[in-house]
Coordinates of C-alpha atoms and ligand atoms in Angstrom, one line a residue:
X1 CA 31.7 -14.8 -39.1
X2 CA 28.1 -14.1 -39.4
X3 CA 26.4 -15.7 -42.7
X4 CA 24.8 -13.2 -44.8
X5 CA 21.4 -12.6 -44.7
X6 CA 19.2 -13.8 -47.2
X7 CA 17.2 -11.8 -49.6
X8 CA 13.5 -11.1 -48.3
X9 CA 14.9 -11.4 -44.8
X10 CA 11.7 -9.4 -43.6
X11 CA 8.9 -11.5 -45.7
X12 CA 10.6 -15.0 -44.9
X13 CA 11.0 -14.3 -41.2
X14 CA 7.2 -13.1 -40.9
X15 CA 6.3 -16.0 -42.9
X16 CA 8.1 -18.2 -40.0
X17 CA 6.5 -16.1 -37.4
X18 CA 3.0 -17.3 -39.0
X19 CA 3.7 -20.3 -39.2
X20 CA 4.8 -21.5 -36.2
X21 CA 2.7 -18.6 -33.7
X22 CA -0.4 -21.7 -33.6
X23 CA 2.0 -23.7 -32.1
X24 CA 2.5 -21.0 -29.3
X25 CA 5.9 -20.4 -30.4
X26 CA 7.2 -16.8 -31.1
X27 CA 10.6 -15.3 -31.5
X28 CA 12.4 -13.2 -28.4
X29 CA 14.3 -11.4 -31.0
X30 CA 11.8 -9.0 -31.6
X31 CA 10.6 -7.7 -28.4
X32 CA 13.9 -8.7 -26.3
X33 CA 14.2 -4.6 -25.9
X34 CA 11.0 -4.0 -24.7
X35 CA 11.3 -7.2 -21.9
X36 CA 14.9 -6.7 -20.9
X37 CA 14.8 -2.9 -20.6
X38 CA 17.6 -0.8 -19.7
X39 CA 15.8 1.1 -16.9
X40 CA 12.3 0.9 -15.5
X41 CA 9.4 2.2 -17.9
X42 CA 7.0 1.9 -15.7
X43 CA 3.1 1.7 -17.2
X44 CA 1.8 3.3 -14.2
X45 CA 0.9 7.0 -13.8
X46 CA 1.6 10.1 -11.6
X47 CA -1.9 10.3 -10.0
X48 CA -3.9 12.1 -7.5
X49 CA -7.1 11.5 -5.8
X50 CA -9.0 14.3 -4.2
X51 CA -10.1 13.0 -1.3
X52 CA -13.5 15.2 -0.8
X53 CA -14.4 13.9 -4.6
X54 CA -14.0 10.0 -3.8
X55 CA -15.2 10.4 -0.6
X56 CA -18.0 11.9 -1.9
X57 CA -18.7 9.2 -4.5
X58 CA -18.2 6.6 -1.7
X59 CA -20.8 7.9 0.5
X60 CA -22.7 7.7 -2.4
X61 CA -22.1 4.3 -2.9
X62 CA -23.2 4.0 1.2
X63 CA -26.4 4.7 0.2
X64 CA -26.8 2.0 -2.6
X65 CA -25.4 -1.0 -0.9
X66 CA -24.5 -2.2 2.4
X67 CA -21.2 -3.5 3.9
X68 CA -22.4 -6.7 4.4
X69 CA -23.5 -7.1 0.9
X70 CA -20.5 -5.6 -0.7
X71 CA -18.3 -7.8 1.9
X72 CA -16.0 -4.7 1.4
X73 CA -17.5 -1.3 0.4
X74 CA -14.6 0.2 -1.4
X75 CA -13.2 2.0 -4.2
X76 CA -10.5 0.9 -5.8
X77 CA -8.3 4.0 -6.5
X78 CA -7.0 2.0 -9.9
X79 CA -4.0 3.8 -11.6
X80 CA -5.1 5.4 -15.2
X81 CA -2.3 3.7 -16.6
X82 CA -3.2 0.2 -15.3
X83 CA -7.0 0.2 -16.1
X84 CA -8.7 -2.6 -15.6
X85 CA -6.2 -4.1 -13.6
X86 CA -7.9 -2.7 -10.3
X87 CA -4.0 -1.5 -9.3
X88 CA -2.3 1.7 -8.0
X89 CA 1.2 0.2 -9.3
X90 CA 1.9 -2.9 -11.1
X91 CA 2.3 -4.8 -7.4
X92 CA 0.1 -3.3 -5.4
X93 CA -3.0 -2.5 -4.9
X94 CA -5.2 1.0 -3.4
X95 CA -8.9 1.4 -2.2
X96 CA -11.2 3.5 0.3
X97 CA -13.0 1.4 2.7
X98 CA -16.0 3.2 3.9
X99 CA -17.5 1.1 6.9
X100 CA -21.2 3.3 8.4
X101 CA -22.5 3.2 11.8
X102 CA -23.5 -0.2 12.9
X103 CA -21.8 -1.9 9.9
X104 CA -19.6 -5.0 9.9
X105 CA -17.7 -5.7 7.1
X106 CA -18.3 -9.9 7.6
X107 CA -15.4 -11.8 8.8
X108 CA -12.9 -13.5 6.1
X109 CA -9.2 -14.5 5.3
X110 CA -6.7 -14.5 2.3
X111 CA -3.6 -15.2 1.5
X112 CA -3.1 -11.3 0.3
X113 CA -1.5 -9.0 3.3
X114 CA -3.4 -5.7 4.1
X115 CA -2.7 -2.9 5.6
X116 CA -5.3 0.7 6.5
X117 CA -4.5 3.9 7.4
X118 CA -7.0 5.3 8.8
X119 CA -8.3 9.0 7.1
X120 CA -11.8 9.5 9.1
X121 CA -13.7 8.7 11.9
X122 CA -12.7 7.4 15.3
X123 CA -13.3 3.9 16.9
X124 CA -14.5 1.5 14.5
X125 CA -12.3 -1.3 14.4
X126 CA -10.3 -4.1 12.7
X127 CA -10.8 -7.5 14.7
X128 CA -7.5 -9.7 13.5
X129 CA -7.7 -13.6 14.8
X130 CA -10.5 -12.0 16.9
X131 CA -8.6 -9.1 18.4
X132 CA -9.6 -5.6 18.2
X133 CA -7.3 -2.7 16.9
X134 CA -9.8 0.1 17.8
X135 CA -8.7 2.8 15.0
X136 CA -8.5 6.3 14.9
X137 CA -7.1 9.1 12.4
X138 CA -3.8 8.1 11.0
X139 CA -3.7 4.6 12.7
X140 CA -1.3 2.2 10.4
X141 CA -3.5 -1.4 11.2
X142 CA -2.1 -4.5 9.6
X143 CA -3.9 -7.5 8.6
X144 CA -1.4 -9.4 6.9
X145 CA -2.3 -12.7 4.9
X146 CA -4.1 -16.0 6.3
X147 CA -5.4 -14.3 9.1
X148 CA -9.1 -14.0 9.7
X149 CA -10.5 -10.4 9.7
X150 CA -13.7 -8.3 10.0
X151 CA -14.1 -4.3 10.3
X152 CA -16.9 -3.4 12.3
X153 CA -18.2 0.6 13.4
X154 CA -20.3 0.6 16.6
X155 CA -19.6 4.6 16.5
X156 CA -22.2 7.6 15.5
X157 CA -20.2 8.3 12.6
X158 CA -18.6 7.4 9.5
X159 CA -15.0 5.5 9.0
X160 CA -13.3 5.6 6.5
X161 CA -9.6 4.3 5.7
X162 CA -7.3 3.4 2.6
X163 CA -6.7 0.1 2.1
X164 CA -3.0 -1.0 0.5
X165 CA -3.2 -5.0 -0.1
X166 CA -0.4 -6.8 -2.9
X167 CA -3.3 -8.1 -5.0
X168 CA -1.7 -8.0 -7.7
X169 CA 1.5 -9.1 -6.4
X170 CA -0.7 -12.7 -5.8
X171 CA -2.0 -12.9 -8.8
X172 CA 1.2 -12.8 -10.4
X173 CA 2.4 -15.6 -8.2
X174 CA -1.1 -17.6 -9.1
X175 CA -1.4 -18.4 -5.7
X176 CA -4.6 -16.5 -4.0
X177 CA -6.5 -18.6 -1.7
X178 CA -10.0 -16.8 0.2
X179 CA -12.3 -17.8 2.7
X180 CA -15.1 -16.5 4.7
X181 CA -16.4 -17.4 7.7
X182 CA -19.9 -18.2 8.3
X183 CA -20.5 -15.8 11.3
X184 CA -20.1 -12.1 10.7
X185 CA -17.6 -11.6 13.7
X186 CA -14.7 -13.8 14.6
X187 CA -15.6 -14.3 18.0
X188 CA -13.6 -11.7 20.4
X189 CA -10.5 -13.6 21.9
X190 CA -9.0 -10.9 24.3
X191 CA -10.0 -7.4 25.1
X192 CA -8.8 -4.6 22.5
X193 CA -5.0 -3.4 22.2
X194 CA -3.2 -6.6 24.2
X195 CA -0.9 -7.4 21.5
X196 CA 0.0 -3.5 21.3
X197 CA 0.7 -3.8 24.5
X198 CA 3.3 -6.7 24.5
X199 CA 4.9 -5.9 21.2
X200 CA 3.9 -2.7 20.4
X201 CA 7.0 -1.6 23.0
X202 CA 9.4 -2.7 21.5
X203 CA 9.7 -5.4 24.6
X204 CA 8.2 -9.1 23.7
X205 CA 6.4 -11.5 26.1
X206 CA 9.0 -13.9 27.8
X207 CA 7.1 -17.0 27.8
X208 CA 3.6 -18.3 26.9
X209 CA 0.1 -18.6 27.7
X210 CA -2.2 -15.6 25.7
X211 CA 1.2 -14.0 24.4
X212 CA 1.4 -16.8 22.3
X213 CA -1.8 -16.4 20.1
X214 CA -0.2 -14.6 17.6
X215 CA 2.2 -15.8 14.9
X216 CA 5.9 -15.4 16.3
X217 CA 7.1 -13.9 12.8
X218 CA 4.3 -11.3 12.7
X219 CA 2.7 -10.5 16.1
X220 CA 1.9 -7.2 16.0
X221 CA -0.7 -5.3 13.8
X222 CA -1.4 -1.7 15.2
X223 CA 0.6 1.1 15.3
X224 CA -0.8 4.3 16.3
X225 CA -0.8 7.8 15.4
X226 CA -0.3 8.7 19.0
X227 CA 3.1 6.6 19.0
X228 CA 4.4 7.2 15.3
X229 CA 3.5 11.2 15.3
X230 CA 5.6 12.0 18.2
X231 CA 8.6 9.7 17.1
X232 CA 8.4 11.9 13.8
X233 CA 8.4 15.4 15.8
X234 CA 11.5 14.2 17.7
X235 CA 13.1 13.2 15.3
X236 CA 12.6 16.5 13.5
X237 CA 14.0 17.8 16.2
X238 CA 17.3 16.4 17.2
X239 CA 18.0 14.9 13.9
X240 CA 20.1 16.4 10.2
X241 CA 17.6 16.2 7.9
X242 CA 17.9 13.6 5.2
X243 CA 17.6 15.7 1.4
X244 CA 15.9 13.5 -0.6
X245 CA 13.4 12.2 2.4
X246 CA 12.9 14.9 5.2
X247 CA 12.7 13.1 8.6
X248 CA 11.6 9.6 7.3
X249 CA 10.2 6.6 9.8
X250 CA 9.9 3.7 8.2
X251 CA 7.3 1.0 10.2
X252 CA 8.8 -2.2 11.6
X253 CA 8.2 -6.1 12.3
X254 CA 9.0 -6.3 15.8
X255 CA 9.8 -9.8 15.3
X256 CA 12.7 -9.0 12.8
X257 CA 13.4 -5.6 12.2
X258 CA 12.3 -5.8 8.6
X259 CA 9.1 -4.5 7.1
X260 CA 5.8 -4.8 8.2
X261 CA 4.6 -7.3 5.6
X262 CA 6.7 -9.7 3.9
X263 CA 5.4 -7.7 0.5
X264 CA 4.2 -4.3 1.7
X265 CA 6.6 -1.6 3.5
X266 CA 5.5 1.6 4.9
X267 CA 6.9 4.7 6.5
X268 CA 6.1 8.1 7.2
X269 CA 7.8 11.7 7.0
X270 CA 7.9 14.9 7.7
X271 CA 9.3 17.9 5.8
X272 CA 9.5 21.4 7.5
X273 CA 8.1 23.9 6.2
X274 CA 9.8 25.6 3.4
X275 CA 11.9 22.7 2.8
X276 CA 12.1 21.4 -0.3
X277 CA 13.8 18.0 -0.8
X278 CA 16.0 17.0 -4.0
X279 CA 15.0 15.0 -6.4
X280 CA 15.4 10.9 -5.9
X281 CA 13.8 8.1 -7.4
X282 CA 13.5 4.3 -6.6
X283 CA 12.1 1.1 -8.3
X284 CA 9.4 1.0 -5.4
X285 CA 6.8 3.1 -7.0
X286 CA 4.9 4.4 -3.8
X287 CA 1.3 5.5 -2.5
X288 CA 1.3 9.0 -0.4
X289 CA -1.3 9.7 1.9
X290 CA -1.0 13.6 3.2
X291 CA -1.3 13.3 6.8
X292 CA -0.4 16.9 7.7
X293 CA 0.2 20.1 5.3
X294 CA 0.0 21.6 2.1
X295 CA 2.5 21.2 -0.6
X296 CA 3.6 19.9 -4.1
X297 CA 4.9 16.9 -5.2
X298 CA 6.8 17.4 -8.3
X299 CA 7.5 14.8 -11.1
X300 CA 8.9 15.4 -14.6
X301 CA 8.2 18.8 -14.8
X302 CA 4.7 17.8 -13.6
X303 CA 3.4 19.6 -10.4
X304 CA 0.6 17.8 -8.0
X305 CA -0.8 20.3 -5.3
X306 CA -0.9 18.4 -1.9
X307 CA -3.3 19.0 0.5
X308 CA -4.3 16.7 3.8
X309 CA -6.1 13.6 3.1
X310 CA -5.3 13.7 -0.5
X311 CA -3.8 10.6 -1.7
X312 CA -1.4 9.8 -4.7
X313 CA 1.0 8.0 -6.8
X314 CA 4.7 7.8 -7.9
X315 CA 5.5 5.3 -10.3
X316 CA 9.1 3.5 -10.1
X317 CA 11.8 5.1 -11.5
X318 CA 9.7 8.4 -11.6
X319 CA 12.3 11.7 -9.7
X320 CA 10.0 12.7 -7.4
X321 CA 10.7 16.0 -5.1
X322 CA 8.4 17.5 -2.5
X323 CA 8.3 21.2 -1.3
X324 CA 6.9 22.0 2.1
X325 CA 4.6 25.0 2.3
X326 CA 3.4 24.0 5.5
X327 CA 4.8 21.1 7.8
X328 CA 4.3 18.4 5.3
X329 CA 3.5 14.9 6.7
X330 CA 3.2 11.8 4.7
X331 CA 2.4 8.4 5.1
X332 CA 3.6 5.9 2.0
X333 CA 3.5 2.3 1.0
X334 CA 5.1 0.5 -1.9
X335 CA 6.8 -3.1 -2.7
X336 CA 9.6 -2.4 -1.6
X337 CA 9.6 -5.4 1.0
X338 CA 9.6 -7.2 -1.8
X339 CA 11.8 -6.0 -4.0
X340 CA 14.3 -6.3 -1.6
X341 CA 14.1 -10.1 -1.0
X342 CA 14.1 -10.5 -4.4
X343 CA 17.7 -8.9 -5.0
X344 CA 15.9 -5.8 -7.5
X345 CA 15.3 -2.6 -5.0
X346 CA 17.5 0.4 -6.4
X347 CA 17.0 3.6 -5.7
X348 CA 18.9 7.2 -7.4
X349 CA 19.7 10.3 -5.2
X350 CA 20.6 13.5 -7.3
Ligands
GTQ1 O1 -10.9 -5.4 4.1 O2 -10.4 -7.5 3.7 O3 -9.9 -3.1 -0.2 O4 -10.3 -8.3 1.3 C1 -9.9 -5.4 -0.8 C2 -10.0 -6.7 -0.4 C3 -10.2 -4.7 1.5 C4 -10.6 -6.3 3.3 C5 -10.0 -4.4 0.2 C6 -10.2 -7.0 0.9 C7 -10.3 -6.0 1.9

């Protein structure tokens, strides 16, 4: 039997709350609903970026400072429901890295994993440990956490890429560590594309020497347009297509067969034209690049017109459905590497 409740339930119990909140103490009961929901509510919006608009307001920003004084010239593309936060989705985290002819972005590590997919220009590269992934349109490049990195265009023209990093996945662990070095360049260790060329085959070097420079659980770092684009039209080809994804690729770990990063996955797709897929939602809320196409993405009732370079954002838990009105193809990252060790990724196919 419960007891009853005293009279003044309401004043007492606020009187309680005041008294003991210096004492950092406060009482579950009245926001247990909002902690423990019943079903992701997430804070993040449905958002597009025009790509011609930022990119406009980047070179902009080209004008006023230089890589090597910004250390990274980018803007953040921050979700308008997480402002402030400098976040696309509560985990991760979105920017345009604008790198100009003879620019290096200096050399630096961190414990946060990156990756860039490349949206303009051809050539400029990502050095990793000293290695360069020379990058052109579409390129997925990885620079995952620890390792030393520096961007540098020795091209005529412009580069610019997206960067996805779990920024805000570190900060919530409390456990972001950064470093630069003091030259601008990690010096060059071997000659662009060798650890493509050993790992990127799906094949693995049988025994020492240079094949060993990279870390066994993460050795390779660039996967090219001119590999994944291909592998995409194939499979459109011979393959049923999947209703709630199109043709969907997601990128690998050679070394394990899980996800690129051990907190960022990423995959691409391709929906025909005309198709339109049927609504499905996960908990991985996810950043779209348009590769390829025009389109919509529809959410809620809400409609985002999709056209190539444009990027944009699906919250978890949000029904999202895509319609093809030309061969759509998108490249996406979310959490879901994460969520996944961490026993919480669902997803909902309708
Ligand atoms: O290129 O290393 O967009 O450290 C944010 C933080 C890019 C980078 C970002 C970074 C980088």
């Amino acid at each position: 039997m419960t007891k009853p409740l005293p009279n003044n339930q309401h004043a007492q119990l606020e009187a309680l709350y005041a008294e003991m909140a210096p004492q950092s103490l406060t009482p579950l009961w009245e926001v247990l609903s909002a902690l423990v929901l019943t079903q992701p509510d997430s804070p993040a919006r449905v958002h597009r970026w025009s790509y011609d608009q930022a990119r406009n307001y980047l070179m902009r920003a080209g004008d006023l400072i230089s890589a090597e004084q910004a250390e990274r010239r980018v803007l953040i593309l921050e979700n308008p429901g997480l402002t402030g936060l400098s976040a696309v989705t509560p985990s991760l985290y979105a920017g345009l890295q604008l790198i100009l002819p003879g620019e290096v972005a200096p050399c630096h590590r961190h414990s946060q994993c990156a990756l860039r997919f490349v949206i303009e220009g051809e050539g400029a590269y990502t050095a990793v440990d000293g290695e360069k992934a020379v990058m052109r349109p579409f390129d997925l490049v990885l620079t995952p956490g620890g390792q030393w990195h520096d961007h540098g265009n020795f091209t005529e023209k412009p580069m610019i890429w997206l960067d996805g990093l779990d920024i805000p996945t570190v900060r919530h662990f409390d456990a972001s560590f950064a470093e630069k070095l003091p030259e601008a360049m990690y010096p060059e260790t071997v000659k662009p594309g060798d650890t493509l060329a050993r790992y990127g085959h799906n094949m693995r070097p049988m025994r020492g020497g240079v094949a060993d420079r990279r870390p066994s659980h993460q050795p390779l770092f660039h996967y090219p347009y001119s590999d994944w684009r291909p592998a995409l039209t194939a499979m459109a080809a011979s393959a049923e297509i999947d209703p709630h994804l199109g043709h969907a690729l997601e990128f690998l770990n050679p070394a394990d067969g899980g996800p690129i990063m051990p907190t960022i996955s990423a995959h691409v797709r391709l929906i025909p034209q005309g198709y339109a897929t049927l609504p499905r939602r996960s908990t991985d809320g996810t950043t779209f690049v348009v590769v390829e196409g025009e389109g919509e993405a529809r959410v809620d009732g809400e409609s985002l017109a999709l056209k190539p370079r444009d990027i944009f954002v699906i919250p978890s838990w949000k029904a999202l459905e895509i319609f093809a009105q030309s061969e759509l193809v998108l490249f996406g990252f979310s959490d879901k590497a994460s969520q996944q060790k961490l026993n919480l990724y669902k997803e909902q196919l309708s």
